[in-house]
Each structure stands twice: as structure tokens, then as C-alpha cells.
Amino acid sequence: MLRPPFSQEPISIDKWDVIVIGAGAAGLMACLELPENLNVLLLNRNTSKRSSSRWAQGGIASVVRPEDSFALHVQDTLKAGDDLCDLAAVEMLVKEAPSCVNRLQNLGMIFDQSADQLATTLEAAHSCRRVLHVKDRTGRALVEVLEDQIENKKNILHCRGVRVTELFIENEECRGVQVLDGSNLYWITSKAVVLATGGGGHLFTNTTNPAQSSGEGIALSWKAGAAIEDLEFIQFHPTALKFYGSPCFLISEALRGEGAVLVDKNGESPVNHLENRDLASRDQVSRAIMNNMDKNDIDHVGLDLRFIDPEKIVERFPTILSRCLDYGVNPLNEVIPVAPAAHYWMGGVHTDLNASSTKKGLYAVGEVASTGVHGANRLASNSLMECLVFARKMSSIELNTSLKLRSLARYAKEVYMDNPQEDFILSVAEKIDDLRKLCWSNLGVSRNKKSMIQLLTTLQDEMDQLKINPLIKILQKIEIDQTLKLSEPNRRGLNLSLDLHNRQITTMLLLKACLFREESRGGHYRDDFPAKDINWECHTRQQLNQKICKRFIKN
């Protein structure tokens, strides 16, 4: 059930068996898969319904056609992953996918049909048509079905507008969270915490992701001591709308699967040198487009839809058509201007096949997790299925014992703080924008040591300055049974400071991973190490107070 909006009633300190952070597809499905005898608290930082899952257009990958097979789906996933997938995780995803499709249908999801069977489309690096869809708004359809189910569950309390500021770790176990609930800062305990906070595309200026996809779950987990892996692998989607005044709206790969082709300003193909041309892997297509843009001194290429039946475009891709028309582009008679944008993070919080992190009581599901499925590069439309498959593991979640509290009633903590000046608020917002630009220019589609070292120095200086911010330091001063009420200026200041602080932590982790891996593979390309190296056929691991290291694959 949904907590009434703008509720002044604080959330119970000790009622919860499981706290789920994030209300996209991963978080919602995790809630539904948890045993119904558990009290579940679903925390959603947003007051709106915005999420990356909701924006997902393409579809959900599963073997459903007789000419397809588990072996082919596994093979395609491993090939896209560029020798870094964990085979056991891939096989589990592929084999459990069809039953997850049935589960969604039983929950009320209606996939597109073709001749009395599930309709499927082809996307890049798939050898068969196995991507199920609901027109070009599959993610939205999925989230809406799951939200309807959540609202009817008496054991689940869904709270919007509540931000997790810290994970509560005691004796190396995750025991709850600290939250900013309106203007109140306090702790909530639980027997387990499930992270479903999404990815980090919004660390970059050009991205298909919403603002909350800023790697916050990575920062929270790293501060809590959990292992983080493979952050250098970021997928840049080749085709985001690139039009003056418009956001980087995703132009689905399914269009190319149906026959759309890329063209440059001279009418030539920027991908004709690639083995699979327009349907080559996303990292290859993105680099080819960026190289073509540099060569032609232009900020976009075109996507030509003339080879697709106009009636099919109207029927199959209404959202893309409508959004393009909103910005004055008619895809039925002109090319769509597109360019690469940060889209999906293959790395994240390391988890096992039960979605458990290296920190007892802390689980991760969805894009925030590094499950081993995607390796160095995600196969298109495997990500929504990954959410569903690993969320199912929550049905057998292992809970910590109850925490013994000295008091079940919180008491108010008195802390005097000056209200931040308006120019402080503006300066933090500007620093976030500047960091996003630096991330795109230094850690984007192509990277090199010289520019990354410069960013490392700049970023470290900025982080040192923010550490002494009294708003950030206050997070460490609240005891488990205390609550702190902030003034509205301090609430705004803390929210923005947390945005910057978490972005800095996550960008630093990303930067160190990119510097550490001295090769090019999948979603990680270095100009100074352009070749793949067998010595780097391993995961990269980062943990608090430990040096970055390699973790070799055991397939």
C-alpha cells in the first residue's frame, strides 16, 4: 500500500523485515517475490513515477520461438560480454527467462501478439528474434503492472519522497538505513536491505537516463564496505535523439532491427566497416559514430527509417514518433538526428546467484548489481529480464536476526546549523553540471591515461573540499534512536550536497576502474591501449580501504 503523500508521520523504527530501496522494475519485482509473511518497506526517492525502467523502450529477451534455443541465447550473451560473463549467471538467466515471462503474464502484462503467438523483434547481437515487447514502451507497461500489484499488498508499505542517506552496518552486517524523510533525518532498522537504485548514466552530460540514475547505490554500498566490480564497463547507446533544445531521448535499437539504417552527413554508412553493420554490438556502433562525427566535424549522424513500412512505424513505435514530432522531426520523411549517450552500467555491486552482496544482509537487484550476466557489454534487452530473474531470488532471502534497540521511540537531537546561503545552493548545482561534463569528456566512449589523471587530481581536490561541509558531516552524528529536523534551506542544501558527494564517490570509483584496466574490451575503450589483452580476462574489484584488484573468472 502507498503511504499518504506529504505524511508527517515518521516511519516505524523496527517494524520491518526487509527494506527495498528503489521503485523501478527491480525494486517492485523484488517486493512481489519476497514472502508475503514479511513486512516490507519500499523506499522511493522520487515523488513522481520516473525511473529508467519506465523509460525502457526495446523489450525483454527470452527464448519463446521454436527456431531459437537456450544454447543460442547463452551464446549471444557470452559473445556480447566479450569473454567476461560468468557462465553460471548467464545460464540461470536464460533458462529462467521463459517462466518469468509467464509470471508477468499472470500478473497482467499483455505483450504484443503476432498470429496468435507472442510477437518478437530482433535487436543488435541477437541471432534470433527473441525480444518481447509492448509497442515501444515495454518498460512503462512492465512498471505499471508491477505498481498495480504493489498497491494491493497489505504487507508492503510504499513511501515516496524518502531518500536513503546511509546504510546501517553493525558487526559487518547490514541492519537498516538512514533516511531523509521530508525535513527529518533518522534511522530505520531491518533484517535485510535490497538495493534496487538503478545505474549511473546521469553521471554523464549525454545520457538516456533520468536524474536519479547517478550511481547512488554504488556510493552507499562502497561506503558500507561491499565489493564493487567492473565499473569501467558502461554501455553507450548509439542512437539518442540529438536535436537542439531536446533531451537525449532514446531511439530504440528495435528500429534498426526492423530495417532502419544509420547515415552520415554525406549519405554514407558510418558502420559499413563493421561485420554486422547497423546491428553490430553497441560499443562498436557507438565508437564508429563518434569517429564519423569527429571526421565530419558534426555532433550527430542520421537514422533513416525509409526502409520500414510507415504503417509499421506508426503501429510499433508510437512513443518515438510522437516524441520526435514534438521536437519538429518527422521520421516518416526525414532522418532522425542521433548520437551516442550513456545508457547502461554493466558493473555495480558484486552479487552471487542469490543476489547477495559481499556484505551480509545486503542484496542488490537490477542495474545497480554486477551479477556476471553482462560481462563487458550487455546484450540488448537482457537487462529487464535480469531484474526479473534475480528478483525471484528474494523468495528465499536470508534474514539477519532482529536488532536489540535500547528504545523503540526516537528522541529529537538538537543541532544548531546556519542556513546555507543561496549562492552555496547555486554553486553545488553548478559543480554537479561541471562534473557531468568532465565525466563525458574524459570517461565517455573513448578514454586515455593523460586526461584521466588530470580528472583524478581535479576530482580529489573537489572531494576534499566537500568532506568538511557541515551538512555532510551531520549524517555521522545521528544515533540509531535519534531524529533531527532540518530547516527547509538545510534540507535543500543537504539534498544537493548528497547528490554531489555521491556523484563524486561514484565518479572516482569509475575513474580508478578505467585507469586500472589497461586494455580495450566491451564498453571500455582506451585510445592508449586499443587492443584486447588476455591478461585482463578478469573482473576488477574495489572495496573500501583496499586497493583495486583483479578477480579472475571461474567458468
Tab-separated table of N, CA, C and O in Angstrom, residues 473-532:
chain	number	residue	atom	x	y	z
A	473	LYS	N	28.742	16.196	7.188
A	473	LYS	CA	29.244	15.653	8.457
A	473	LYS	C	28.121	15.311	9.431
A	473	LYS	O	28.272	14.438	10.287
A	474	ILE	N	26.966	15.977	9.295
A	474	ILE	CA	25.863	15.750	10.241
A	474	ILE	C	25.321	14.320	10.137
A	474	ILE	O	24.771	13.770	11.102
A	475	LEU	N	25.497	13.678	8.957
A	475	LEU	CA	24.987	12.314	8.770
A	475	LEU	C	25.589	11.342	9.782
A	475	LEU	O	24.947	10.364	10.176
A	476	GLN	N	26.832	11.606	10.194
A	476	GLN	CA	27.532	10.703	11.112
A	476	GLN	C	27.199	10.982	12.580
A	476	GLN	O	27.666	10.266	13.465
A	477	LYS	N	26.418	12.006	12.843
A	477	LYS	CA	26.172	12.424	14.229
A	477	LYS	C	24.801	12.004	14.767
A	477	LYS	O	24.462	12.315	15.895
A	478	ILE	N	24.025	11.296	13.952
A	478	ILE	CA	22.688	10.874	14.378
A	478	ILE	C	22.757	9.445	14.906
A	478	ILE	O	23.165	8.522	14.201
A	479	GLU	N	22.376	9.256	16.159
A	479	GLU	CA	22.348	7.917	16.755
A	479	GLU	C	21.114	7.157	16.262
A	479	GLU	O	20.164	7.741	15.739
A	480	ILE	N	21.117	5.840	16.495
A	480	ILE	CA	20.069	4.978	15.959
A	480	ILE	C	18.681	5.364	16.463
A	480	ILE	O	17.684	5.185	15.756
A	481	ASP	N	18.570	5.893	17.674
A	481	ASP	CA	17.252	6.236	18.226
A	481	ASP	C	17.024	7.749	18.270
A	481	ASP	O	16.231	8.241	19.077
A	482	GLN	N	17.710	8.482	17.408
A	482	GLN	CA	17.542	9.929	17.348
A	482	GLN	C	16.894	10.349	16.038
A	482	GLN	O	16.901	9.610	15.046
A	483	THR	N	16.339	11.542	16.043
A	483	THR	CA	15.828	12.151	14.820
A	483	THR	C	16.222	13.621	14.813
A	483	THR	O	16.237	14.268	15.866
A	484	LEU	N	16.554	14.112	13.643
A	484	LEU	CA	16.954	15.513	13.503
A	484	LEU	C	16.046	16.188	12.494
A	484	LEU	O	15.870	15.694	11.380
A	485	LYS	N	15.440	17.297	12.896
A	485	LYS	CA	14.587	18.059	11.987
A	485	LYS	C	15.395	19.217	11.413
A	485	LYS	O	15.947	20.029	12.142
A	486	LEU	N	15.442	19.285	10.095
A	486	LEU	CA	16.208	20.311	9.407
A	486	LEU	C	15.306	21.454	8.962
A	486	LEU	O	14.130	21.247	8.643
A	487	SER	N	15.883	22.645	8.913
A	487	SER	CA	15.158	23.765	8.309
A	487	SER	C	15.050	23.500	6.811
A	487	SER	O	15.807	22.704	6.243
A	488	GLU	N	14.130	24.166	6.140
A	488	GLU	CA	13.962	23.943	4.703
A	488	GLU	C	15.231	24.286	3.917
A	488	GLU	O	15.632	23.513	3.037
A	489	PRO	N	15.918	25.402	4.198
A	489	PRO	CA	17.178	25.664	3.481
A	489	PRO	C	18.223	24.580	3.721
A	489	PRO	O	18.957	24.193	2.803
A	490	ASN	N	18.302	24.062	4.974
A	490	ASN	CA	19.268	23.000	5.253
A	490	ASN	C	18.874	21.676	4.586
A	490	ASN	O	19.734	20.904	4.169
A	491	ARG	N	17.565	21.428	4.506
A	491	ARG	CA	17.106	20.217	3.798
A	491	ARG	C	17.519	20.274	2.329
A	491	ARG	O	18.057	19.308	1.774
A	492	ARG	N	17.281	21.416	1.688
A	492	ARG	CA	17.668	21.594	0.284
A	492	ARG	C	19.183	21.469	0.132
A	492	ARG	O	19.678	20.833	-0.791
A	493	GLY	N	19.891	22.109	1.057
A	493	GLY	CA	21.347	22.073	0.997
A	493	GLY	C	21.895	20.670	1.160
A	493	GLY	O	22.839	20.271	0.456
A	494	LEU	N	21.309	19.892	2.097
A	494	LEU	CA	21.757	18.520	2.315
A	494	LEU	C	21.458	17.660	1.095
A	494	LEU	O	22.303	16.862	0.665
A	495	ASN	N	20.277	17.812	0.535
A	495	ASN	CA	19.911	17.026	-0.653
A	495	ASN	C	20.892	17.250	-1.792
A	495	ASN	O	21.396	16.298	-2.408
A	496	LEU	N	21.187	18.495	-2.078
A	496	LEU	CA	22.107	18.816	-3.164
A	496	LEU	C	23.537	18.377	-2.836
A	496	LEU	O	24.257	17.852	-3.697
A	497	SER	N	23.956	18.591	-1.584
A	497	SER	CA	25.297	18.189	-1.173
A	497	SER	C	25.466	16.675	-1.271
A	497	SER	O	26.529	16.174	-1.667
A	498	LEU	N	24.410	15.936	-0.917
A	498	LEU	CA	24.441	14.478	-1.056
A	498	LEU	C	24.539	14.076	-2.524
A	498	LEU	O	25.262	13.133	-2.876
A	499	ASP	N	23.786	14.770	-3.384
A	499	ASP	CA	23.889	14.500	-4.820
A	499	ASP	C	25.329	14.620	-5.279
A	499	ASP	O	25.864	13.729	-5.936
A	500	LEU	N	25.959	15.737	-4.934
A	500	LEU	CA	27.332	15.974	-5.361
A	500	LEU	C	28.290	14.968	-4.719
A	500	LEU	O	29.154	14.392	-5.401
A	501	HIS	N	28.136	14.730	-3.422
A	501	HIS	CA	29.019	13.825	-2.682
A	501	HIS	C	28.976	12.410	-3.273
A	501	HIS	O	30.025	11.802	-3.538
A	502	ASN	N	27.774	11.887	-3.483
A	502	ASN	CA	27.640	10.531	-4.017
A	502	ASN	C	28.135	10.445	-5.464
A	502	ASN	O	28.744	9.448	-5.869
A	503	ARG	N	27.868	11.487	-6.250
A	503	ARG	CA	28.370	11.519	-7.625
A	503	ARG	C	29.907	11.542	-7.639
A	503	ARG	O	30.536	10.899	-8.479
A	504	GLN	N	30.493	12.295	-6.726
A	504	GLN	CA	31.959	12.342	-6.656
A	504	GLN	C	32.540	10.973	-6.309
A	504	GLN	O	33.515	10.524	-6.925
A	505	ILE	N	31.943	10.315	-5.317
A	505	ILE	CA	32.422	8.981	-4.919
A	505	ILE	C	32.327	8.009	-6.085
A	505	ILE	O	33.288	7.294	-6.413
A	506	THR	N	31.165	7.992	-6.750
A	506	THR	CA	30.946	7.034	-7.824
A	506	THR	C	31.816	7.342	-9.037
A	506	THR	O	32.350	6.433	-9.676
A	507	THR	N	31.975	8.634	-9.348
A	507	THR	CA	32.842	9.016	-10.463
A	507	THR	C	34.289	8.637	-10.174
A	507	THR	O	35.020	8.167	-11.067
A	508	MET	N	34.731	8.809	-8.933
A	508	MET	CA	36.093	8.427	-8.561
A	508	MET	C	36.295	6.919	-8.713
A	508	MET	O	37.329	6.457	-9.228
A	509	LEU	N	35.318	6.130	-8.280
A	509	LEU	CA	35.414	4.680	-8.429
A	509	LEU	C	35.447	4.286	-9.904
A	509	LEU	O	36.225	3.408	-10.318
A	510	LEU	N	34.605	4.924	-10.712
A	510	LEU	CA	34.590	4.687	-12.152
A	510	LEU	C	35.942	5.042	-12.761
A	510	LEU	O	36.516	4.273	-13.552
A	511	LEU	N	36.462	6.201	-12.388
A	511	LEU	CA	37.734	6.688	-12.912
A	511	LEU	C	38.875	5.721	-12.584
A	511	LEU	O	39.702	5.381	-13.451
A	512	LYS	N	38.933	5.262	-11.338
A	512	LYS	CA	40.010	4.343	-10.938
A	512	LYS	C	39.906	3.001	-11.667
A	512	LYS	O	40.931	2.391	-12.014
A	513	ALA	N	38.667	2.553	-11.917
A	513	ALA	CA	38.482	1.300	-12.663
A	513	ALA	C	38.956	1.462	-14.110
A	513	ALA	O	39.598	0.567	-14.673
A	514	CYS	N	38.641	2.620	-14.708
A	514	CYS	CA	39.054	2.885	-16.097
A	514	CYS	C	40.572	2.994	-16.212
A	514	CYS	O	41.165	2.538	-17.197
A	515	LEU	N	41.214	3.597	-15.231
A	515	LEU	CA	42.677	3.704	-15.225
A	515	LEU	C	43.330	2.338	-15.012
A	515	LEU	O	44.358	2.024	-15.614
A	516	PHE	N	42.728	1.536	-14.168
A	516	PHE	CA	43.312	0.247	-13.792
A	516	PHE	C	43.339	-0.718	-14.974
A	516	PHE	O	44.344	-1.401	-15.202
A	517	ARG	N	42.248	-0.771	-15.742
A	517	ARG	CA	42.161	-1.741	-16.846
A	517	ARG	C	42.875	-1.184	-18.075
A	517	ARG	O	42.339	-0.346	-18.802
A	518	GLU	N	44.081	-1.701	-18.322
A	518	GLU	CA	44.915	-1.198	-19.413
A	518	GLU	C	44.739	-2.067	-20.655
A	518	GLU	O	45.655	-2.757	-21.132
A	519	GLU	N	43.538	-2.043	-21.180
A	519	GLU	CA	43.175	-2.724	-22.424
A	519	GLU	C	41.855	-2.112	-22.898
A	519	GLU	O	41.268	-1.268	-22.218
A	520	SER	N	41.379	-2.560	-24.045
A	520	SER	CA	40.047	-2.187	-24.527
A	520	SER	C	39.222	-3.454	-24.689
A	520	SER	O	39.679	-4.439	-25.269
A	521	ARG	N	38.018	-3.400	-24.130
A	521	ARG	CA	37.129	-4.571	-24.164
A	521	ARG	C	35.704	-4.095	-23.906
A	521	ARG	O	35.453	-3.325	-22.984
A	522	GLY	N	34.764	-4.567	-24.723
A	522	GLY	CA	33.355	-4.252	-24.493
A	522	GLY	C	33.092	-2.762	-24.379
A	522	GLY	O	33.456	-1.970	-25.252
A	523	GLY	N	32.463	-2.372	-23.278
A	523	GLY	CA	32.094	-0.972	-23.070
A	523	GLY	C	33.217	-0.091	-22.567
A	523	GLY	O	32.991	1.061	-22.209
A	524	HIS	N	34.433	-0.621	-22.515
A	524	HIS	CA	35.609	0.145	-22.054
A	524	HIS	C	36.614	0.226	-23.193
A	524	HIS	O	37.167	-0.799	-23.628
A	525	TYR	N	36.856	1.448	-23.694
A	525	TYR	CA	37.796	1.628	-24.795
A	525	TYR	C	38.826	2.679	-24.432
A	525	TYR	O	38.480	3.800	-24.052
A	526	ARG	N	40.103	2.306	-24.545
A	526	ARG	CA	41.187	3.241	-24.262
A	526	ARG	C	42.021	3.488	-25.514
A	526	ARG	O	42.517	2.534	-26.130
A	527	ASP	N	42.167	4.760	-25.867
A	527	ASP	CA	42.981	5.121	-27.030
A	527	ASP	C	44.416	4.658	-26.875
A	527	ASP	O	45.072	4.304	-27.865
A	528	ASP	N	44.930	4.663	-25.632
A	528	ASP	CA	46.321	4.307	-25.393
A	528	ASP	C	46.531	2.800	-25.212
A	528	ASP	O	47.668	2.331	-25.173
A	529	PHE	N	45.442	2.044	-25.078
A	529	PHE	CA	45.501	0.578	-25.036
A	529	PHE	C	44.342	0.037	-25.890
A	529	PHE	O	43.381	-0.521	-25.361
A	530	PRO	N	44.424	0.197	-27.219
A	530	PRO	CA	43.264	-0.092	-28.069
A	530	PRO	C	42.962	-1.569	-28.284
A	530	PRO	O	41.889	-1.902	-28.785
A	531	ALA	N	43.879	-2.459	-27.897
A	531	ALA	CA	43.680	-3.894	-28.141
A	531	ALA	C	43.183	-4.619	-26.896
A	531	ALA	O	43.367	-4.167	-25.772
A	532	LYS	N	42.531	-5.749	-27.122
A	532	LYS	CA	42.117	-6.633	-26.031
A	532	LYS	C	43.318	-7.457	-25.584
A	532	LYS	O	44.132	-7.874	-26.414
